[in-house]
């Protein structure tokens, strides 16, 4: 340590920069780290941005950071320090300053005589002024890599960051978290309710079943009518940004990509991210891995990703959910805006640019953009065709309708874009909710923020087997039930925050589907038994006819929306999928019972969906 302190030269200039761009490029080229044509291209890019070439060279290529920053240190006549080998002085690091460390790409390293050594990858006068004011001491710069800085912060504050990722929302807004949202008294209430229903059927079967069928019929009518209401208002609700912003106007954009057991998806994922039309040195892509996921880590390392990809390893702690991983990685985010992609996603290359342009056009109360989602393997089999029809109906009709009617928009699990500071103010994602996206959409609406719909499509991989689909869908239904329960804890408060229209949207769009799926076996079983005369008693004929009307309306409703979206997407060979689409919803019945079972025994369990098994590669 003493040797490092003694060697570190003090920069006496007011403005410490990365020196002459040509000198930086020449050193990298002469060291054999990059070919001449790559260096010249990056130098031209640096000139057009009026930014130091060192920053662009380091972020836009896959040069080993240690080798690059050693060259930079020599050029600036400063000392290079490897923070993995020589740890910073822990007493100098404060968790309240983590945001500043990430912002400046710097970390306090050592005390040196009457001053302080600051390890940084970007020695600037702004950093110098901040450090002098923060530590009330003279500042000496030493050079290190951004990855070393992140690793040092994770080493020092990892446990605090992990606890914050799990419990920050619960500690700040306990009634807005799904943690402990299912107390024993709730299950007692449910059990007593079911017992009362059973006793009613035994004592007065005709009256009880007539009332049950009438209630479910009303619920079906509300659901069908609500979808048609959304359909009537869904047109022209997507933003149409005219002129996209130029490269020089674009801010740093953070992309979070949570990965678990996704080694097979890594090559296609990195290819899709490299295709994004955004200045590479202003991309901050976080590949978020569980600490024990060695296979995915090795798959990433084999691809040798550029340095705008960072690997964030999340220490083990329950719940092992996607939102917890994203919360952890968010501590290291450098962007003004942030989005999430999944391992199999193939986003529109201009999606980030469109999002920034739209954010600039809209009022500050718009803090989220939701892109459209669908599937690149939609034609693989009947199940993928059904799923594609459902997603097209959701993102092309239902969500635009909700937006037009100013109802809360339950977000999709990917390709939602946020203003980072606003996201933090909202409490980030709920790690105990397995549809954290839908929950966050309701929460931001309750805080009087808006979600806009982005004219951009991300294609995903649809499950090709019913067993995989069932895992995913049961998780979604479980999460929607969690979300409904959380926001109905204080129903009157939620109604006031959302307004009557938003409150109705929460009931019908989030709460009602699970209720109908769970009631369906009993409801349709009674209908069939009544129709065939197999019941030991007769129900009023009006009840049987009302069920028949609901059946016809429901099938017609499914057929219409399936036909509408297949025409819109110009999908061919979809006749069988359209005709059989009503049967797709029978799968939801079984998924709903799985969801309720998991809600009782393991409410925070994340049912993993495997990817990379389709023959289509997007």
mmCIF file of C-alpha atoms in Angstrom, residues 519-529:
data_model
loop_
_atom_site.group_PDB
_atom_site.id
_atom_site.type_symbol
_atom_site.label_atom_id
_atom_site.label_comp_id
_atom_site.label_asym_id
_atom_site.label_seq_id
_atom_site.Cartn_x
_atom_site.Cartn_y
_atom_site.Cartn_z
ATOM 1 C CA UNK A 519 -65.246 -21.119 -11.223
ATOM 2 C CA UNK A 520 -65.269 -22.561 -14.747
ATOM 3 C CA UNK A 521 -65.159 -26.317 -13.931
ATOM 4 C CA UNK A 522 -68.102 -26.057 -11.523
ATOM 5 C CA UNK A 523 -70.022 -23.607 -13.691
ATOM 6 C CA UNK A 524 -69.731 -25.520 -16.947
ATOM 7 C CA UNK A 525 -70.052 -28.859 -15.179
ATOM 8 C CA UNK A 526 -73.433 -27.801 -13.771
ATOM 9 C CA UNK A 527 -74.456 -26.484 -17.194
ATOM 10 C CA UNK A 528 -73.638 -29.788 -18.929
ATOM 11 C CA UNK A 529 -75.351 -31.870 -16.233
#
